[in-house]
mmCIF file with all atom_site columns, C-alpha atoms in Angstrom:
data_model
loop_
_atom_site.group_PDB
_atom_site.id
_atom_site.type_symbol
_atom_site.label_atom_id
_atom_site.label_alt_id
_atom_site.label_comp_id
_atom_site.label_asym_id
_atom_site.label_entity_id
_atom_site.label_seq_id
_atom_site.pdbx_PDB_ins_code
_atom_site.Cartn_x
_atom_site.Cartn_y
_atom_site.Cartn_z
_atom_site.occupancy
_atom_site.B_iso_or_equiv
_atom_site.pdbx_formal_charge
_atom_site.auth_seq_id
_atom_site.auth_comp_id
_atom_site.auth_asym_id
_atom_site.auth_atom_id
_atom_site.pdbx_PDB_model_num
ATOM 1   C CA . MET X 1 1   ? -69.220 -14.176 -84.897  1.00 0.00 ? 113 MET X CA 1
ATOM 2   C CA . ASN X 1 2   ? -68.613 -12.943 -88.396  1.00 0.00 ? 114 ASN X CA 1
ATOM 3   C CA . ASP X 1 3   ? -65.646 -14.624 -90.138  1.00 0.00 ? 115 ASP X CA 1
ATOM 4   C CA . SER X 1 4   ? -65.692 -12.700 -93.424  1.00 0.00 ? 116 SER X CA 1
ATOM 5   C CA . HIS X 1 5   ? -62.856 -10.183 -93.013  1.00 0.00 ? 117 HIS X CA 1
ATOM 6   C CA . LEU X 1 6   ? -61.440 -10.108 -96.546  1.00 0.00 ? 118 LEU X CA 1
ATOM 7   C CA . TYR X 1 7   ? -57.690 -10.690 -96.648  1.00 0.00 ? 119 TYR X CA 1
ATOM 8   C CA . ALA X 1 8   ? -56.974 -10.373 -92.934  1.00 0.00 ? 120 ALA X CA 1
ATOM 9   C CA . GLU X 1 9   ? -55.835 -13.621 -91.367  1.00 0.00 ? 121 GLU X CA 1
ATOM 10  C CA . PRO X 1 10  ? -57.395 -14.520 -88.024  1.00 0.00 ? 122 PRO X CA 1
ATOM 11  C CA . ILE X 1 11  ? -55.291 -16.084 -85.288  1.00 0.00 ? 123 ILE X CA 1
ATOM 12  C CA . GLU X 1 12  ? -54.534 -19.802 -85.489  1.00 0.00 ? 124 GLU X CA 1
ATOM 13  C CA . VAL X 1 13  ? -55.056 -21.999 -82.428  1.00 0.00 ? 125 VAL X CA 1
ATOM 14  C CA . PHE X 1 14  ? -51.366 -22.868 -82.186  1.00 0.00 ? 126 PHE X CA 1
ATOM 15  C CA . GLU X 1 15  ? -50.501 -19.126 -82.003  1.00 0.00 ? 127 GLU X CA 1
ATOM 16  C CA . LEU X 1 16  ? -52.641 -18.428 -78.923  1.00 0.00 ? 128 LEU X CA 1
ATOM 17  C CA . ARG X 1 17  ? -50.720 -17.708 -75.725  1.00 0.00 ? 129 ARG X CA 1
ATOM 18  C CA . GLN X 1 18  ? -52.372 -17.559 -72.326  1.00 0.00 ? 130 GLN X CA 1
ATOM 19  C CA . GLY X 1 19  ? -52.453 -13.979 -71.009  1.00 0.00 ? 131 GLY X CA 1
ATOM 20  C CA . ASP X 1 20  ? -51.808 -12.364 -74.418  1.00 0.00 ? 132 ASP X CA 1
ATOM 21  C CA . LEU X 1 21  ? -54.089 -9.729  -75.955  1.00 0.00 ? 133 LEU X CA 1
ATOM 22  C CA . TYR X 1 22  ? -56.206 -10.451 -79.012  1.00 0.00 ? 134 TYR X CA 1
ATOM 23  C CA . PHE X 1 23  ? -58.827 -8.438  -80.829  1.00 0.00 ? 135 PHE X CA 1
ATOM 24  C CA . MET X 1 24  ? -62.324 -9.592  -81.730  1.00 0.00 ? 136 MET X CA 1
ATOM 25  C CA . LEU X 1 25  ? -63.544 -7.857  -84.865  1.00 0.00 ? 137 LEU X CA 1
ATOM 26  C CA . ASN X 1 26  ? -67.200 -8.077  -85.815  1.00 0.00 ? 138 ASN X CA 1
ATOM 27  C CA . TYR X 1 27  ? -69.374 -6.079  -88.159  1.00 0.00 ? 139 TYR X CA 1
ATOM 28  C CA . PHE X 1 28  ? -72.894 -4.792  -87.651  1.00 0.00 ? 140 PHE X CA 1
ATOM 29  C CA . ASP X 1 29  ? -73.783 -5.036  -91.345  1.00 0.00 ? 141 ASP X CA 1
ATOM 30  C CA . GLU X 1 30  ? -73.508 -7.514  -94.205  1.00 0.00 ? 142 GLU X CA 1
ATOM 31  C CA . ASP X 1 31  ? -71.369 -5.145  -96.310  1.00 0.00 ? 143 ASP X CA 1
ATOM 32  C CA . LEU X 1 32  ? -68.708 -5.099  -93.557  1.00 0.00 ? 144 LEU X CA 1
ATOM 33  C CA . LEU X 1 33  ? -68.781 -1.325  -93.310  1.00 0.00 ? 145 LEU X CA 1
ATOM 34  C CA . ILE X 1 34  ? -69.593 -0.874  -89.601  1.00 0.00 ? 146 ILE X CA 1
ATOM 35  C CA . PRO X 1 35  ? -66.908 -2.552  -87.470  1.00 0.00 ? 147 PRO X CA 1
ATOM 36  C CA . GLU X 1 36  ? -66.760 -3.232  -83.763  1.00 0.00 ? 148 GLU X CA 1
ATOM 37  C CA . LEU X 1 37  ? -63.381 -4.022  -82.202  1.00 0.00 ? 149 LEU X CA 1
ATOM 38  C CA . GLN X 1 38  ? -63.066 -5.499  -78.721  1.00 0.00 ? 150 GLN X CA 1
ATOM 39  C CA . THR X 1 39  ? -59.834 -6.204  -76.838  1.00 0.00 ? 151 THR X CA 1
ATOM 40  C CA . LEU X 1 40  ? -59.666 -9.627  -75.191  1.00 0.00 ? 152 LEU X CA 1
ATOM 41  C CA . VAL X 1 41  ? -57.212 -11.589 -73.075  1.00 0.00 ? 153 VAL X CA 1
ATOM 42  C CA . PHE X 1 42  ? -56.771 -15.274 -73.868  1.00 0.00 ? 154 PHE X CA 1
ATOM 43  C CA . LEU X 1 43  ? -57.423 -17.249 -70.688  1.00 0.00 ? 155 LEU X CA 1
ATOM 44  C CA . GLY X 1 44  ? -56.731 -20.720 -72.072  1.00 0.00 ? 156 GLY X CA 1
ATOM 45  C CA . ARG X 1 45  ? -58.685 -23.955 -71.968  1.00 0.00 ? 157 ARG X CA 1
ATOM 46  C CA . GLU X 1 46  ? -60.417 -25.669 -69.061  1.00 0.00 ? 158 GLU X CA 1
ATOM 47  C CA . VAL X 1 47  ? -61.107 -22.292 -67.423  1.00 0.00 ? 159 VAL X CA 1
ATOM 48  C CA . THR X 1 48  ? -64.538 -23.252 -66.137  1.00 0.00 ? 160 THR X CA 1
ATOM 49  C CA . GLY X 1 49  ? -63.807 -26.948 -65.727  1.00 0.00 ? 161 GLY X CA 1
ATOM 50  C CA . GLU X 1 50  ? -66.878 -27.720 -67.823  1.00 0.00 ? 162 GLU X CA 1
ATOM 51  C CA . ASN X 1 51  ? -65.577 -28.274 -71.345  1.00 0.00 ? 163 ASN X CA 1
ATOM 52  C CA . VAL X 1 52  ? -61.914 -28.791 -72.268  1.00 0.00 ? 164 VAL X CA 1
ATOM 53  C CA . SER X 1 53  ? -62.536 -28.339 -75.983  1.00 0.00 ? 165 SER X CA 1
ATOM 54  C CA . LEU X 1 54  ? -63.386 -24.630 -75.628  1.00 0.00 ? 166 LEU X CA 1
ATOM 55  C CA . LEU X 1 55  ? -61.036 -21.642 -75.829  1.00 0.00 ? 167 LEU X CA 1
ATOM 56  C CA . TYR X 1 56  ? -61.795 -18.861 -73.325  1.00 0.00 ? 168 TYR X CA 1
ATOM 57  C CA . PHE X 1 57  ? -61.260 -15.104 -73.653  1.00 0.00 ? 169 PHE X CA 1
ATOM 58  C CA . GLN X 1 58  ? -62.056 -12.300 -71.200  1.00 0.00 ? 170 GLN X CA 1
ATOM 59  C CA . ASP X 1 59  ? -62.797 -8.657  -71.959  1.00 0.00 ? 171 ASP X CA 1
ATOM 60  C CA . ILE X 1 60  ? -59.858 -6.373  -71.148  1.00 0.00 ? 172 ILE X CA 1
ATOM 61  C CA . GLU X 1 61  ? -61.818 -4.089  -68.819  1.00 0.00 ? 173 GLU X CA 1
ATOM 62  C CA . SER X 1 62  ? -62.852 -6.756  -66.324  1.00 0.00 ? 174 SER X CA 1
ATOM 63  C CA . TYR X 1 63  ? -59.466 -8.464  -66.656  1.00 0.00 ? 175 TYR X CA 1
ATOM 64  C CA . THR X 1 64  ? -57.648 -5.234  -65.798  1.00 0.00 ? 176 THR X CA 1
ATOM 65  C CA . ILE X 1 65  ? -59.963 -4.199  -62.954  1.00 0.00 ? 177 ILE X CA 1
ATOM 66  C CA . ARG X 1 66  ? -60.838 -7.538  -61.346  1.00 0.00 ? 178 ARG X CA 1
ATOM 67  C CA . GLY X 1 67  ? -58.182 -9.937  -62.606  1.00 0.00 ? 179 GLY X CA 1
ATOM 68  C CA . PRO X 1 68  ? -58.532 -13.064 -64.694  1.00 0.00 ? 180 PRO X CA 1
ATOM 69  C CA . TYR X 1 69  ? -61.593 -15.270 -64.496  1.00 0.00 ? 181 TYR X CA 1
ATOM 70  C CA . PRO X 1 70  ? -62.317 -17.259 -62.323  1.00 0.00 ? 182 PRO X CA 1
ATOM 71  C CA . ASN X 1 71  ? -60.457 -15.196 -59.707  1.00 0.00 ? 183 ASN X CA 1
ATOM 72  C CA . PHE X 1 72  ? -63.173 -12.524 -59.703  1.00 0.00 ? 184 PHE X CA 1
ATOM 73  C CA . THR X 1 73  ? -66.653 -13.420 -58.589  1.00 0.00 ? 185 THR X CA 1
ATOM 74  C CA . ASP X 1 74  ? -68.390 -10.051 -58.324  1.00 0.00 ? 186 ASP X CA 1
ATOM 75  C CA . GLY X 1 75  ? -69.043 -7.280  -60.787  1.00 0.00 ? 187 GLY X CA 1
ATOM 76  C CA . PRO X 1 76  ? -69.550 -7.252  -64.523  1.00 0.00 ? 188 PRO X CA 1
ATOM 77  C CA . GLY X 1 77  ? -67.278 -8.999  -66.972  1.00 0.00 ? 189 GLY X CA 1
ATOM 78  C CA . ASP X 1 78  ? -67.555 -10.761 -70.282  1.00 0.00 ? 190 ASP X CA 1
ATOM 79  C CA . ILE X 1 79  ? -66.159 -14.213 -70.898  1.00 0.00 ? 191 ILE X CA 1
ATOM 80  C CA . PHE X 1 80  ? -66.191 -15.455 -74.486  1.00 0.00 ? 192 PHE X CA 1
ATOM 81  C CA . HIS X 1 81  ? -65.638 -19.012 -75.562  1.00 0.00 ? 193 HIS X CA 1
ATOM 82  C CA . CYS X 1 82  ? -65.325 -20.755 -78.890  1.00 0.00 ? 194 CYS X CA 1
ATOM 83  C CA . THR X 1 83  ? -64.058 -23.946 -80.437  1.00 0.00 ? 195 THR X CA 1
ATOM 84  C CA . ASP X 1 84  ? -60.770 -24.224 -82.285  1.00 0.00 ? 196 ASP X CA 1
ATOM 85  C CA . ASP X 1 85  ? -62.504 -23.734 -85.638  1.00 0.00 ? 197 ASP X CA 1
ATOM 86  C CA . GLN X 1 86  ? -64.448 -20.603 -84.555  1.00 0.00 ? 198 GLN X CA 1
ATOM 87  C CA . LEU X 1 87  ? -61.545 -18.125 -84.403  1.00 0.00 ? 199 LEU X CA 1
ATOM 88  C CA . GLY X 1 88  ? -62.506 -16.332 -87.622  1.00 0.00 ? 200 GLY X CA 1
ATOM 89  C CA . CYS X 1 89  ? -63.027 -12.989 -85.871  1.00 0.00 ? 201 CYS X CA 1
ATOM 90  C CA . ILE X 1 90  ? -60.066 -13.128 -83.447  1.00 0.00 ? 202 ILE X CA 1
ATOM 91  C CA . PHE X 1 91  ? -56.878 -11.348 -84.545  1.00 0.00 ? 203 PHE X CA 1
ATOM 92  C CA . ARG X 1 92  ? -53.471 -10.212 -83.370  1.00 0.00 ? 204 ARG X CA 1
ATOM 93  C CA . LEU X 1 93  ? -53.230 -6.416  -83.371  1.00 0.00 ? 205 LEU X CA 1
ATOM 94  C CA . ASP X 1 94  ? -51.440 -6.140  -86.717  1.00 0.00 ? 206 ASP X CA 1
ATOM 95  C CA . LYS X 1 95  ? -54.031 -8.322  -88.448  1.00 0.00 ? 207 LYS X CA 1
ATOM 96  C CA . ALA X 1 96  ? -56.916 -6.440  -86.801  1.00 0.00 ? 208 ALA X CA 1
ATOM 97  C CA . VAL X 1 97  ? -55.437 -3.181  -88.114  1.00 0.00 ? 209 VAL X CA 1
ATOM 98  C CA . SER X 1 98  ? -55.219 -4.730  -91.602  1.00 0.00 ? 210 SER X CA 1
ATOM 99  C CA . ALA X 1 99  ? -58.851 -5.826  -91.387  1.00 0.00 ? 211 ALA X CA 1
ATOM 100 C CA . LEU X 1 100 ? -59.881 -2.310  -90.345  1.00 0.00 ? 212 LEU X CA 1
ATOM 101 C CA . GLN X 1 101 ? -57.857 -0.833  -93.216  1.00 0.00 ? 213 GLN X CA 1
ATOM 102 C CA . ASN X 1 102 ? -59.779 -3.153  -95.548  1.00 0.00 ? 214 ASN X CA 1
ATOM 103 C CA . CYS X 1 103 ? -62.969 -1.801  -93.995  1.00 0.00 ? 215 CYS X CA 1
ATOM 104 C CA . VAL X 1 104 ? -61.850 1.766   -94.745  1.00 0.00 ? 216 VAL X CA 1
ATOM 105 C CA . LYS X 1 105 ? -61.262 0.787   -98.390  1.00 0.00 ? 217 LYS X CA 1
ATOM 106 C CA . ARG X 1 106 ? -64.708 -0.830  -98.626  1.00 0.00 ? 218 ARG X CA 1
ATOM 107 C CA . ARG X 1 107 ? -66.309 2.250   -97.086  1.00 0.00 ? 219 ARG X CA 1
ATOM 108 C CA . GLU X 1 108 ? -64.512 4.551   -99.542  1.00 0.00 ? 220 GLU X CA 1
ATOM 109 C CA . LYS X 1 109 ? -65.810 2.477   -102.471 1.00 0.00 ? 221 LYS X CA 1
ATOM 110 C CA . MET X 1 110 ? -69.376 2.132   -101.243 1.00 0.00 ? 222 MET X CA 1
ATOM 111 C CA . MET X 1 111 ? -70.154 5.374   -99.474  1.00 0.00 ? 223 MET X CA 1
ATOM 112 C CA . PRO X 1 112 ? -70.516 8.827   -101.045 1.00 0.00 ? 224 PRO X CA 1
ATOM 113 C CA . LYS X 1 113 ? -67.839 11.403  -100.270 1.00 0.00 ? 225 LYS X CA 1
ATOM 114 C CA . GLY X 1 114 ? -68.419 13.270  -97.039  1.00 0.00 ? 226 GLY X CA 1
ATOM 115 C CA . SER X 1 115 ? -70.163 10.319  -95.333  1.00 0.00 ? 227 SER X CA 1
ATOM 116 C CA . SER X 1 116 ? -68.674 8.827   -92.195  1.00 0.00 ? 228 SER X CA 1
#
């Protein structure tokens, strides 16, 4: 996960609420010009029963179609986990929008006019 989002503040552990939506923002390049945004649902801790120190998130598509993990057992779905200090790419919607606006500004500075 890339935690270099320039001015946008990622979510803090104490702000996470089970069942709420969050947005994972990563970049495909070192200049932070090619973003990828994924919508996640925070599942909580102890979801798998294996490690209580991990935070678990599920992709919105599988959550919406099949329900929260571990209630679904068949079909595709992505479960993400991280430690408390690895939330650098997880944002609330307003902060994700700010990070993307920063990306637009970087792109305008670095890319010639007419490029997308």
